[in-house]
Amino acid sequence: YDIYLRYKIMLKVLLVSVLSFALTTGVKTKWYKNSIFYQVYPRSFKDSNNDGTGDIGGVIEKLDYLKYSGVTVVWMSPIFKSPQVDHGYDISDYYSIDPTYGTMNDLTELLRKARELNIMIILDMVPNHTSDQHHWFEKSVDRVPGYEDYYVWIDAKVDENGSKQPPNKWLSVFSNSAWSWNEKRHQYYLHQFDPSQPDLNLRNPAVMDEIKRVLAFYFNLGVDGFRIDAAPYLIEDEYLRDEPWLPDTNNNPNYWENFEHIYTKDTDESIELLYELRSFVDEYNRGHSGHEKIIVTEAYADFNKTLLYYGKSDGSKLGAHFTFNFEFVGLNINTTANDVREIVDRWNKNLNRTYILNWGDILGNHDNHRAATRLGNIDGYNMLIMFLPGIAETYYGEEIGQENGEVECKDGTDPKAIHNCETYHLITRDYERTPFQWDNTLNAGFNNGAKTWLPVSAKHRVKNWAAQNIQGLRSHYSIYRNLAKLKQKLVDYDKVSIDGFSASHNVLHITRKSENKNESYVMLFNMNRSEQKKVLLRNRFFEVCISSVNSKYIDGETVYGGKFVLLPQESVILSDATERFRLRI
């Protein structure tokens, strides 16, 4: 009965997906299912006008590089007009490009050139909040008719001393109260993040209509989709109930991590709102030809909650086309093969097959320390995300093994960290946001010498793209390019298995097979700090397809599985060459 029920649900989800596009003519759907997403943090990618900050012009300049690297989708962090308190995640005008990054004409040119190169463009959308300088907020403060309820406003509580107090004990993600007093309106407003980022009232249909108009505007311009930022925070508990204290935490009542966020995060209403946005996007696609427009979500949530961002388990409603999988972000140098195996197996076994697996944000992003710093062998982890079926996501610089930069508190810009230099080094996100290291010249080729918005890492003198882009050189970058090519070849190899014996000896051993071809590919990653001989390849011959920088194997050579040995932290991808070898002899 359980098997019957599972297939019934899968069929229902499939029917919903098909019906949502049944009236569409000429729309290319699920173009993203084997794609390589590349996150560009515009401030740090390339500065085209030498003002110290990266911009859209710099992205245009480097689109050929991205194509050469095998990237198929570029996701850009926010570029809309903003006071830049939180580097663009505080939007003051959704319909204007911030002068820091360029103009609307620059965005149009980016879209035009990207289309020529068959690269899709995804923008960041922030529907949870705006800047306090947005005209909606200013009108709401003034109670302009129609705008009174655009934000979450609440009257103050009055304590026994007659002093105004917030309505409850909710905390901002940036710590301290999630409520700020507005003297002009004489009410508190909610901000799940910085006080300069007031939360929109997404229960208000007029606000939702505004968000939908923004999406349609950029879809019409040629943008291929949006990443929905901070999706778990869209709607809070309407009864304003206080959140429970977590056991075994410190006694700081102003520390966000000390509470279980059951009323301000991952609420049912937030997920339902996402389903509404998906319905709008599907309706848009039904009326337009070309590539399917998509939405993807950022949702740091437990596994079962994350699945809900894809859609309802019974298939009755669809959510994001996919939601980023953050399960690997917490991995570190001590991570074991069994840790990775458990995560991959959990997704493989539990994600409905009508949805797309993704390994997006799996290694790093603008909010987490760089993978090469946390994990060590970047080649092994780049192999992992490219070898697994589905969508891979790369944070700018991971293709060259770029590590965390060196930033002092006095030079920092992260609003979450710069207010306390004693704890800056513990919580700052500046380290992972330093400029891309193009070469070993002044400012790493990021610009022509102007002071950069964050310091360029001193590591650029050795670790940079130019030093790795040398024909015949085995480098992090050449490995990444070869992985991108192999990923496209493996699109039909959809049978995935992870060997338990190897994992028990801390070797990640993944096999991909195709139902239609009598071939298989194997990825091996020795996660030990010592040599490993217990690699279960049996008595077969293999051809080395791709090997890590520290590998003793040469791409293209034939090796015998019965005597396979891996060096510490070595990783390789092999193709089963037994039949080809027998034909040769």
Coordinates of C-alpha atoms in Angstrom, one line a residue:
Y1 CA 0.0 0.0 0.0
D2 CA 2.9 2.4 0.8
I3 CA 4.3 1.8 -2.6
Y4 CA 1.0 2.4 -4.2
L5 CA 0.4 5.6 -2.3
R6 CA 3.9 6.9 -3.2
Y7 CA 3.3 6.3 -6.9
K8 CA -0.1 7.9 -6.7
I9 CA 1.4 11.0 -5.2
M10 CA 4.2 11.1 -7.8
L11 CA 1.6 10.8 -10.6
K12 CA -0.5 13.6 -9.1
V13 CA 2.6 15.9 -8.9
L14 CA 3.4 15.1 -12.5
L15 CA -0.1 15.9 -13.6
V16 CA 0.0 19.2 -11.8
S17 CA 3.3 20.0 -13.5
V18 CA 2.0 19.0 -17.0
L19 CA -1.4 20.8 -16.6
S20 CA 0.4 24.0 -15.5
F21 CA 1.9 24.2 -18.9
A22 CA -0.8 22.5 -21.0
L23 CA -2.0 25.8 -22.4
T24 CA 1.5 27.1 -23.2
T25 CA 2.8 27.0 -26.7
G26 CA 6.5 27.1 -27.5
V27 CA 7.8 27.3 -23.8
K28 CA 11.0 25.4 -23.1
T29 CA 10.4 23.8 -19.7
K30 CA 12.9 22.4 -17.2
W31 CA 15.8 23.9 -19.1
Y32 CA 17.6 24.2 -15.7
K33 CA 17.5 20.5 -14.8
N34 CA 21.2 19.8 -15.5
S35 CA 22.5 23.3 -15.4
I36 CA 25.5 24.9 -13.7
F37 CA 24.4 28.0 -11.7
Y38 CA 27.2 30.5 -11.0
Q39 CA 26.6 33.1 -8.3
V40 CA 28.0 36.5 -9.1
Y41 CA 28.4 38.8 -6.2
P42 CA 28.4 42.0 -8.4
R43 CA 30.5 44.1 -6.0
S44 CA 33.3 41.6 -6.1
F45 CA 33.3 40.1 -9.6
K46 CA 34.8 42.8 -11.9
D47 CA 35.0 46.6 -11.7
S48 CA 34.6 48.0 -15.2
N49 CA 34.9 51.7 -14.4
N50 CA 37.7 51.6 -11.7
D51 CA 35.6 53.1 -8.9
G52 CA 36.5 50.3 -6.5
T53 CA 33.2 48.4 -6.8
G54 CA 32.2 45.6 -9.2
D55 CA 29.3 46.3 -11.6
I56 CA 27.1 45.1 -14.4
G57 CA 29.7 46.2 -16.9
G58 CA 32.2 43.9 -15.3
V59 CA 29.8 41.0 -15.6
I60 CA 29.2 41.8 -19.3
E61 CA 33.0 42.0 -19.8
K62 CA 33.4 38.5 -18.2
L63 CA 30.5 36.7 -19.8
D64 CA 32.8 35.0 -22.3
Y65 CA 34.9 33.8 -19.4
L66 CA 31.7 32.3 -17.8
K67 CA 30.8 30.6 -21.1
Y68 CA 34.3 29.2 -21.5
S69 CA 34.1 27.9 -17.9
G70 CA 31.0 25.9 -18.8
V71 CA 28.5 28.0 -16.8
T72 CA 24.9 27.9 -18.1
V73 CA 23.1 30.2 -15.6
V74 CA 24.3 33.3 -13.9
W75 CA 22.6 34.3 -10.6
M76 CA 23.3 37.8 -9.6
S77 CA 23.0 39.1 -6.0
P78 CA 20.8 42.3 -5.8
I79 CA 21.5 45.1 -8.2
F80 CA 18.3 47.2 -7.6
K81 CA 18.5 50.8 -6.2
S82 CA 19.5 50.7 -2.5
P83 CA 21.1 52.7 0.2
Q84 CA 23.5 49.7 0.4
V85 CA 23.2 49.3 4.2
D86 CA 23.0 45.5 3.5
H87 CA 24.7 45.6 0.1
G88 CA 21.6 45.6 -1.9
Y89 CA 19.3 43.5 0.2
D90 CA 17.7 46.8 1.3
I91 CA 15.9 47.8 -1.9
S92 CA 14.6 51.4 -2.2
D93 CA 13.3 51.0 -5.8
Y94 CA 12.6 47.7 -7.5
Y95 CA 12.3 49.4 -10.9
S96 CA 15.7 51.1 -10.9
I97 CA 19.3 49.8 -11.0
D98 CA 21.6 51.1 -8.3
P99 CA 24.2 53.6 -9.8
T100 CA 26.8 51.5 -8.0
Y101 CA 26.2 48.8 -10.5
G102 CA 25.2 50.7 -13.6
T103 CA 21.9 51.5 -15.4
M104 CA 18.9 49.7 -16.8
N105 CA 20.6 50.0 -20.2
D106 CA 23.5 48.0 -18.7
L107 CA 21.1 45.3 -17.5
T108 CA 19.5 45.2 -21.0
E109 CA 22.9 44.8 -22.6
L110 CA 23.8 42.0 -20.2
L111 CA 20.6 40.2 -21.1
R112 CA 21.2 40.6 -24.8
K113 CA 24.8 39.3 -24.7
A114 CA 23.9 36.5 -22.3
R115 CA 21.2 35.3 -24.7
E116 CA 23.7 35.3 -27.6
L117 CA 25.9 33.0 -25.4
N118 CA 22.9 30.9 -24.3
I119 CA 23.5 31.8 -20.7
M120 CA 20.4 32.4 -18.6
I121 CA 20.2 35.3 -16.1
I122 CA 18.6 35.0 -12.6
L123 CA 18.2 38.0 -10.4
D124 CA 17.8 38.3 -6.6
M125 CA 14.3 39.3 -5.5
V126 CA 13.7 40.4 -1.9
P127 CA 9.9 40.3 -1.2
N128 CA 10.3 40.1 2.6
H129 CA 11.4 43.7 3.2
T130 CA 12.4 46.9 1.6
S131 CA 14.7 49.7 2.6
D132 CA 13.2 52.3 5.0
Q133 CA 14.0 54.8 2.2
H134 CA 11.5 53.1 -0.2
H135 CA 8.6 55.4 -1.1
W136 CA 6.2 52.7 0.0
F137 CA 7.6 52.9 3.6
E138 CA 7.6 56.7 3.6
K139 CA 4.0 56.7 2.5
S140 CA 3.1 54.1 5.1
V141 CA 4.7 56.1 7.8
D142 CA 2.5 59.1 6.7
R143 CA -0.6 56.8 6.6
V144 CA -1.2 57.8 2.9
P145 CA -4.5 56.1 1.9
G146 CA -3.8 52.7 0.4
Y147 CA -0.3 52.4 2.0
E148 CA -1.3 52.3 5.6
D149 CA -0.9 48.5 5.8
Y150 CA 2.0 48.0 3.4
Y151 CA 4.2 47.1 6.4
V152 CA 3.8 45.3 9.7
W153 CA 2.8 48.0 12.2
I154 CA 1.7 47.4 15.8
D155 CA 0.9 49.6 18.8
A156 CA 3.3 49.7 21.7
K157 CA 2.8 47.9 25.0
V158 CA 3.0 50.1 28.1
D159 CA 4.8 48.7 31.1
E160 CA 4.1 49.4 34.8
N161 CA 6.4 52.4 34.6
G162 CA 4.4 53.9 31.7
S163 CA 7.2 53.2 29.2
K164 CA 6.7 52.1 25.6
Q165 CA 7.7 48.5 24.9
P166 CA 7.7 46.3 21.8
P167 CA 4.7 44.0 21.5
N168 CA 6.7 40.8 22.1
K169 CA 10.2 39.4 22.4
W170 CA 10.9 38.6 18.8
L171 CA 14.5 39.1 17.8
S172 CA 16.0 40.2 14.5
V173 CA 18.3 37.7 12.7
F174 CA 21.0 40.4 13.3
S175 CA 20.1 40.2 17.1
N176 CA 18.3 42.6 19.4
S177 CA 14.6 43.4 19.0
A178 CA 12.9 42.8 15.7
W179 CA 10.7 45.9 16.5
S180 CA 11.7 49.5 16.0
W181 CA 9.7 52.6 17.1
N182 CA 8.7 55.1 14.5
E183 CA 8.1 58.4 16.2
K184 CA 6.2 59.9 13.4
R185 CA 3.6 57.2 13.1
H186 CA 3.7 56.4 16.8
Q187 CA 3.9 52.6 16.2
Y188 CA 6.5 49.8 16.1
Y189 CA 7.4 48.3 12.8
L190 CA 8.7 44.8 12.3
H191 CA 12.1 44.1 10.8
Q192 CA 13.4 40.5 10.7
F193 CA 16.8 41.9 9.7
D194 CA 18.3 45.3 10.1
P195 CA 16.1 48.2 11.4
S196 CA 16.7 49.8 8.0
Q197 CA 14.9 46.9 6.4
P198 CA 11.2 47.0 7.4
D199 CA 9.2 43.9 6.7
L200 CA 6.4 44.2 4.1
N201 CA 2.9 43.1 5.1
L202 CA 2.5 40.2 2.6
R203 CA -0.9 39.4 4.0
N204 CA -2.0 42.6 2.2
P205 CA -3.2 41.6 -1.4
A206 CA -2.1 45.1 -2.6
V207 CA 1.5 44.3 -1.5
M208 CA 1.4 40.9 -3.2
D209 CA 0.2 42.6 -6.4
E210 CA 3.2 45.0 -6.2
I211 CA 5.6 42.0 -6.0
K212 CA 4.0 40.3 -8.9
R213 CA 4.2 43.4 -11.0
V214 CA 8.0 43.6 -10.3
L215 CA 8.4 39.9 -11.4
A216 CA 6.4 40.5 -14.6
F217 CA 8.4 43.7 -15.4
Y218 CA 11.7 41.9 -15.4
F219 CA 10.3 38.8 -17.1
N220 CA 9.2 41.0 -19.9
L221 CA 12.7 42.6 -20.0
G222 CA 14.2 39.1 -20.6
V223 CA 15.3 38.0 -17.1
D224 CA 14.9 34.2 -16.9
G225 CA 14.0 33.9 -13.2
F226 CA 14.4 35.1 -9.7
R227 CA 15.9 33.7 -6.5
I228 CA 13.5 34.5 -3.7
D229 CA 15.6 35.8 -0.8
A230 CA 14.8 35.0 2.8
A231 CA 11.8 32.9 1.8
P232 CA 11.3 31.4 5.3
Y233 CA 10.7 34.9 6.8
L234 CA 7.8 36.1 4.6
I235 CA 4.9 35.9 7.1
E236 CA 5.0 35.7 10.9
D237 CA 2.5 34.4 13.5
E238 CA -0.5 36.7 13.4
Y239 CA -1.0 36.3 17.2
L240 CA 2.5 37.6 17.9
R241 CA 3.3 34.7 20.3
D242 CA 6.7 34.7 21.9
E243 CA 9.1 32.0 20.8
P244 CA 10.4 29.3 23.1
W245 CA 13.9 29.5 24.6
L246 CA 16.2 26.7 23.4
P247 CA 17.8 24.6 26.1
D248 CA 21.6 24.4 26.5
T249 CA 22.2 27.9 25.1
N250 CA 23.8 31.0 26.7
N251 CA 21.7 33.4 28.7
N252 CA 21.7 36.3 26.3
P253 CA 18.1 37.2 25.6
N254 CA 19.2 39.3 22.6
Y255 CA 20.9 36.5 20.7
W256 CA 18.7 35.2 17.9
E257 CA 20.2 31.6 17.9
N258 CA 19.0 31.2 21.5
F259 CA 15.4 30.8 20.5
E260 CA 13.4 28.2 18.5
H261 CA 11.8 30.3 15.7
I262 CA 8.5 28.5 15.3
Y263 CA 6.5 31.8 14.9
T264 CA 8.8 33.9 12.7
K265 CA 10.4 31.3 10.3
D266 CA 9.1 28.6 8.0
T267 CA 5.5 29.3 8.9
D268 CA 2.7 27.6 6.9
E269 CA 1.6 31.0 5.6
S270 CA 5.0 31.7 4.2
I271 CA 5.0 28.5 2.3
E272 CA 1.5 29.1 1.0
L273 CA 2.6 32.5 -0.2
L274 CA 5.3 30.9 -2.1
Y275 CA 2.8 28.6 -3.8
E276 CA 0.9 31.8 -4.8
L277 CA 4.0 33.2 -6.4
R278 CA 4.6 30.0 -8.3
S279 CA 1.0 30.0 -9.5
F280 CA 1.6 33.6 -10.8
V281 CA 4.7 32.5 -12.6
D282 CA 3.0 29.6 -14.2
E283 CA 0.2 31.9 -15.3
Y284 CA 2.8 34.2 -16.8
N285 CA 4.4 31.3 -18.7
R286 CA 1.1 30.2 -20.1
G287 CA 0.8 33.5 -21.8
H288 CA 4.3 33.8 -23.2
S289 CA 6.6 31.7 -25.4
G290 CA 10.4 31.1 -25.0
H291 CA 12.1 29.7 -22.0
E292 CA 10.1 28.9 -18.9
K293 CA 10.5 31.6 -16.3
I294 CA 11.4 30.2 -12.9
I295 CA 11.7 31.0 -9.2
V296 CA 14.1 29.4 -6.8
T297 CA 14.2 29.9 -3.1
E298 CA 16.7 30.5 -0.3
A299 CA 15.5 28.5 2.7
Y300 CA 17.8 27.5 5.5
A301 CA 15.4 24.9 6.9
D302 CA 15.4 21.3 8.1
F303 CA 15.0 18.7 5.4
N304 CA 11.2 18.1 5.7
K305 CA 10.5 21.8 5.7
T306 CA 12.8 22.3 2.7
L307 CA 10.8 19.8 0.7
L308 CA 7.7 21.9 1.3
Y309 CA 9.3 24.8 -0.6
Y310 CA 9.2 22.5 -3.7
G311 CA 5.5 21.9 -3.2
K312 CA 2.9 20.0 -1.2
S313 CA 3.7 16.4 -0.6
D314 CA 0.4 15.3 -2.2
G315 CA 1.2 17.3 -5.4
S316 CA -1.8 19.6 -5.1
K317 CA 0.3 22.8 -5.1
L318 CA 3.7 23.6 -6.6
G319 CA 6.3 25.8 -4.9
A320 CA 9.7 26.9 -6.2
H321 CA 11.0 25.2 -9.3
F322 CA 13.7 24.2 -6.9
T323 CA 15.0 25.4 -3.5
F324 CA 18.6 25.6 -2.7
N325 CA 20.0 22.6 -0.8
F326 CA 22.1 24.0 2.1
E327 CA 23.0 20.7 3.7
F328 CA 26.6 20.8 2.8
V329 CA 27.3 24.4 3.8
G330 CA 28.0 23.2 7.4
L331 CA 30.6 20.7 6.3
N332 CA 34.3 21.2 7.4
I333 CA 37.7 19.6 7.2
N334 CA 36.6 16.9 9.6
T335 CA 33.6 15.8 7.5
T336 CA 33.5 12.1 6.7
A337 CA 32.4 10.2 3.7
N338 CA 29.5 8.8 5.7
D339 CA 28.4 12.4 6.4
V340 CA 28.2 13.1 2.7
R341 CA 26.7 9.7 1.9
E342 CA 23.8 10.3 4.4
I343 CA 23.0 13.7 2.9
V344 CA 23.1 12.5 -0.7
D345 CA 21.0 9.4 0.1
R346 CA 18.5 11.5 2.0
W347 CA 17.9 13.7 -1.1
N348 CA 18.0 10.9 -3.6
K349 CA 15.5 8.8 -1.7
N350 CA 13.0 11.4 -0.5
L351 CA 12.8 14.1 -3.2
N352 CA 9.8 13.4 -5.4
R353 CA 11.3 12.4 -8.9
T354 CA 9.1 14.9 -10.6
Y355 CA 11.2 17.6 -8.9
I356 CA 14.8 18.5 -9.7
L357 CA 17.7 17.5 -7.5
N358 CA 20.0 20.4 -6.8
W359 CA 23.3 20.8 -5.1
G360 CA 23.0 24.6 -5.1
D361 CA 24.7 26.7 -2.4
I362 CA 26.1 23.3 -1.4
L363 CA 29.7 24.6 -0.8
G364 CA 29.6 28.3 -0.2
N365 CA 27.9 31.6 -0.9
H366 CA 28.0 35.2 0.1
D367 CA 26.8 34.3 3.7
N368 CA 29.2 31.4 4.4
H369 CA 32.9 31.0 4.5
R370 CA 34.5 29.8 1.3
A371 CA 34.7 26.1 0.6
A372 CA 38.5 26.0 0.0
T373 CA 39.0 27.5 3.5
R374 CA 36.5 25.2 5.3
L375 CA 37.0 21.9 3.4
G376 CA 40.5 21.7 2.0
N377 CA 40.4 19.7 -1.2
I378 CA 38.2 22.0 -3.4
D379 CA 38.7 19.6 -6.4
G380 CA 37.0 16.7 -4.5
Y381 CA 34.0 18.9 -3.6
N382 CA 33.7 20.4 -7.1
M383 CA 33.7 16.9 -8.4
L384 CA 31.0 16.0 -6.0
I385 CA 28.6 18.7 -7.0
M386 CA 29.2 18.3 -10.7
F387 CA 29.1 14.5 -10.6
L388 CA 25.8 14.2 -8.8
P389 CA 22.7 14.4 -11.1
G390 CA 20.7 17.7 -11.1
I391 CA 21.7 21.3 -10.7
A392 CA 25.1 22.4 -9.5
E393 CA 25.9 25.8 -8.1
T394 CA 29.2 27.6 -7.9
Y395 CA 30.0 30.6 -5.9
Y396 CA 32.3 33.0 -7.8
G397 CA 35.9 32.0 -7.2
E398 CA 35.3 28.4 -6.2
E399 CA 36.4 27.3 -9.7
I400 CA 39.9 28.5 -8.9
G401 CA 39.9 27.4 -5.2
Q402 CA 39.7 31.0 -4.0
E403 CA 39.9 31.1 -0.2
N404 CA 38.6 33.5 2.5
G405 CA 40.2 36.9 2.2
E406 CA 41.9 38.9 5.0
V407 CA 39.7 41.8 6.3
E408 CA 40.2 43.8 9.5
C409 CA 37.1 45.1 11.3
K410 CA 38.1 48.7 10.4
D411 CA 37.9 47.8 6.7
G412 CA 34.8 45.7 7.0
T413 CA 31.4 46.5 5.6
D414 CA 29.1 43.7 6.9
P415 CA 26.3 45.4 8.9
K416 CA 25.9 42.1 10.9
A417 CA 29.5 42.4 12.2
I418 CA 31.0 45.8 12.1
H419 CA 29.3 47.1 15.2
N420 CA 31.4 45.0 17.5
C421 CA 35.1 44.6 16.6
E422 CA 35.6 42.1 19.4
T423 CA 33.3 39.6 17.7
Y424 CA 33.8 40.8 14.1
H425 CA 36.1 37.9 13.1
L426 CA 33.6 35.3 14.5
I427 CA 30.5 36.4 12.5
T428 CA 31.6 38.6 9.6
R429 CA 30.6 37.7 6.0
D430 CA 33.3 40.0 4.5
Y431 CA 35.9 37.2 4.3
E432 CA 33.9 35.3 1.6
R433 CA 33.1 38.5 -0.3
T434 CA 36.5 39.8 -1.3
P435 CA 37.2 40.6 -5.0
F436 CA 37.7 37.8 -7.5
Q437 CA 41.4 37.0 -8.1
W438 CA 41.8 37.3 -11.9
D439 CA 45.6 37.6 -11.9
N440 CA 48.7 38.6 -9.8
T441 CA 48.7 42.3 -10.7
L442 CA 47.6 45.2 -8.6
N443 CA 44.2 44.5 -7.1
A444 CA 44.2 41.0 -8.7
G445 CA 43.0 42.4 -12.0
F446 CA 39.7 43.3 -10.4
N447 CA 40.2 46.9 -11.6
N448 CA 42.9 49.3 -12.7
G449 CA 44.1 50.3 -9.2
A450 CA 41.3 52.2 -7.4
K451 CA 40.9 51.3 -3.7
T452 CA 38.6 48.2 -3.6
W453 CA 35.4 48.1 -1.5
L454 CA 36.9 45.2 0.4
P455 CA 40.7 44.5 0.5
V456 CA 42.0 42.1 -2.2
S457 CA 43.3 38.9 -0.6
A458 CA 47.1 38.7 -0.5
K459 CA 46.7 35.1 -1.7
H460 CA 46.0 36.5 -5.2
R461 CA 49.7 36.6 -5.9
V462 CA 49.8 32.8 -6.1
K463 CA 46.2 31.7 -6.5
N464 CA 44.5 33.5 -9.4
W465 CA 42.7 32.6 -12.6
A466 CA 45.6 33.6 -15.0
A467 CA 48.0 31.3 -13.2
Q468 CA 45.6 28.4 -13.6
N469 CA 44.5 29.0 -17.2
I470 CA 47.6 27.6 -18.8
Q471 CA 47.2 24.9 -21.5
G472 CA 48.3 21.5 -20.3
L473 CA 48.4 22.6 -16.6
R474 CA 46.4 20.5 -14.2
S475 CA 44.9 23.2 -12.0
H476 CA 41.7 23.8 -10.0
Y477 CA 40.3 25.7 -13.0
S478 CA 41.2 23.2 -15.7
I479 CA 39.6 20.5 -13.5
Y480 CA 36.5 22.6 -13.1
R481 CA 36.2 23.1 -16.9
N482 CA 36.5 19.4 -17.5
L483 CA 33.9 18.7 -14.9
A484 CA 31.5 21.1 -16.6
K485 CA 32.0 19.2 -19.9
L486 CA 31.5 15.8 -18.2
K487 CA 28.3 17.0 -16.4
Q488 CA 26.6 17.6 -19.8
K489 CA 27.7 14.1 -20.9
L490 CA 26.3 12.4 -17.8
V491 CA 22.8 13.9 -18.2
D492 CA 21.2 10.4 -18.9
Y493 CA 23.2 8.5 -16.3
D494 CA 20.5 8.8 -13.7
K495 CA 21.1 5.7 -11.6
V496 CA 23.2 6.8 -8.6
S497 CA 24.6 4.6 -5.8
I498 CA 27.1 5.2 -3.0
D499 CA 29.2 2.3 -1.8
G500 CA 28.8 1.7 1.9
F501 CA 32.0 -0.3 2.4
S502 CA 34.2 2.5 1.0
A503 CA 32.3 5.1 3.1
S504 CA 33.1 3.1 6.2
H505 CA 36.7 3.6 5.4
N506 CA 36.1 7.4 4.7
V507 CA 36.3 7.1 0.9
L508 CA 33.4 8.6 -1.0
H509 CA 32.6 6.2 -3.8
I510 CA 29.7 7.2 -6.1
T511 CA 28.7 5.4 -9.3
R512 CA 26.5 6.7 -12.0
K513 CA 24.9 4.4 -14.6
S514 CA 22.6 4.7 -17.5
E515 CA 19.7 2.4 -18.3
N516 CA 20.3 2.9 -22.1
K517 CA 24.1 2.5 -22.2
N518 CA 26.2 -0.3 -20.9
E519 CA 28.6 2.1 -19.3
S520 CA 29.2 3.6 -15.8
Y521 CA 31.3 6.3 -14.2
V522 CA 32.8 6.3 -10.8
M523 CA 33.8 9.1 -8.5
L524 CA 36.3 8.4 -5.7
F525 CA 37.3 10.9 -3.0
N526 CA 39.6 9.8 -0.2
M527 CA 38.6 12.0 2.7
N528 CA 41.3 10.6 5.0
R529 CA 44.5 12.3 5.9
S530 CA 46.3 9.1 5.0
E531 CA 46.7 6.8 2.0
Q532 CA 43.7 4.5 1.4
K533 CA 44.0 1.1 -0.3
K534 CA 40.5 -0.3 0.7
V535 CA 38.9 0.9 -2.5
L536 CA 36.3 -1.6 -3.8
L537 CA 36.6 -1.4 -7.6
R538 CA 36.8 -5.2 -8.2
N539 CA 38.8 -6.7 -11.0
R540 CA 37.9 -4.2 -13.8
F541 CA 39.8 -1.7 -15.9
F542 CA 39.0 2.0 -15.7
E543 CA 40.0 5.1 -17.7
V544 CA 40.9 8.2 -15.6
C545 CA 38.6 11.0 -16.8
I546 CA 39.5 13.7 -14.3
S547 CA 41.9 13.8 -11.4
S548 CA 42.5 16.3 -8.6
V549 CA 45.5 18.6 -8.5
N550 CA 47.2 16.4 -5.9
S551 CA 46.5 13.1 -7.8
K552 CA 49.2 10.7 -9.0
Y553 CA 46.9 9.6 -11.8
I554 CA 47.0 11.1 -15.3
D555 CA 43.9 11.9 -17.2
G556 CA 43.4 9.4 -20.0
E557 CA 45.5 6.6 -18.5
T558 CA 44.0 3.1 -17.9
V559 CA 44.1 1.7 -14.4
Y560 CA 43.3 -1.6 -12.8
G561 CA 40.6 -1.5 -10.2
G562 CA 42.0 -4.4 -8.2
K563 CA 45.1 -2.5 -7.1
F564 CA 43.7 1.0 -6.8
V565 CA 45.3 3.3 -4.1
L566 CA 44.3 6.8 -3.2
L567 CA 46.6 9.4 -1.7
P568 CA 45.3 11.6 1.2
Q569 CA 42.5 13.9 0.0
E570 CA 42.9 12.6 -3.6
S571 CA 39.9 12.5 -5.8
V572 CA 39.3 11.1 -9.3
I573 CA 36.5 10.3 -11.7
L574 CA 36.8 7.1 -13.7
S575 CA 34.9 5.5 -16.6
D576 CA 34.6 1.7 -16.7
A577 CA 36.9 0.8 -19.6
T578 CA 36.8 -3.0 -19.2
E579 CA 35.1 -3.8 -22.5
R580 CA 37.2 -1.3 -24.4
F581 CA 40.4 -2.7 -22.8
R582 CA 39.4 -6.2 -23.8
L583 CA 38.8 -5.2 -27.4
R584 CA 42.3 -3.6 -27.5
I585 CA 44.0 -6.8 -26.4

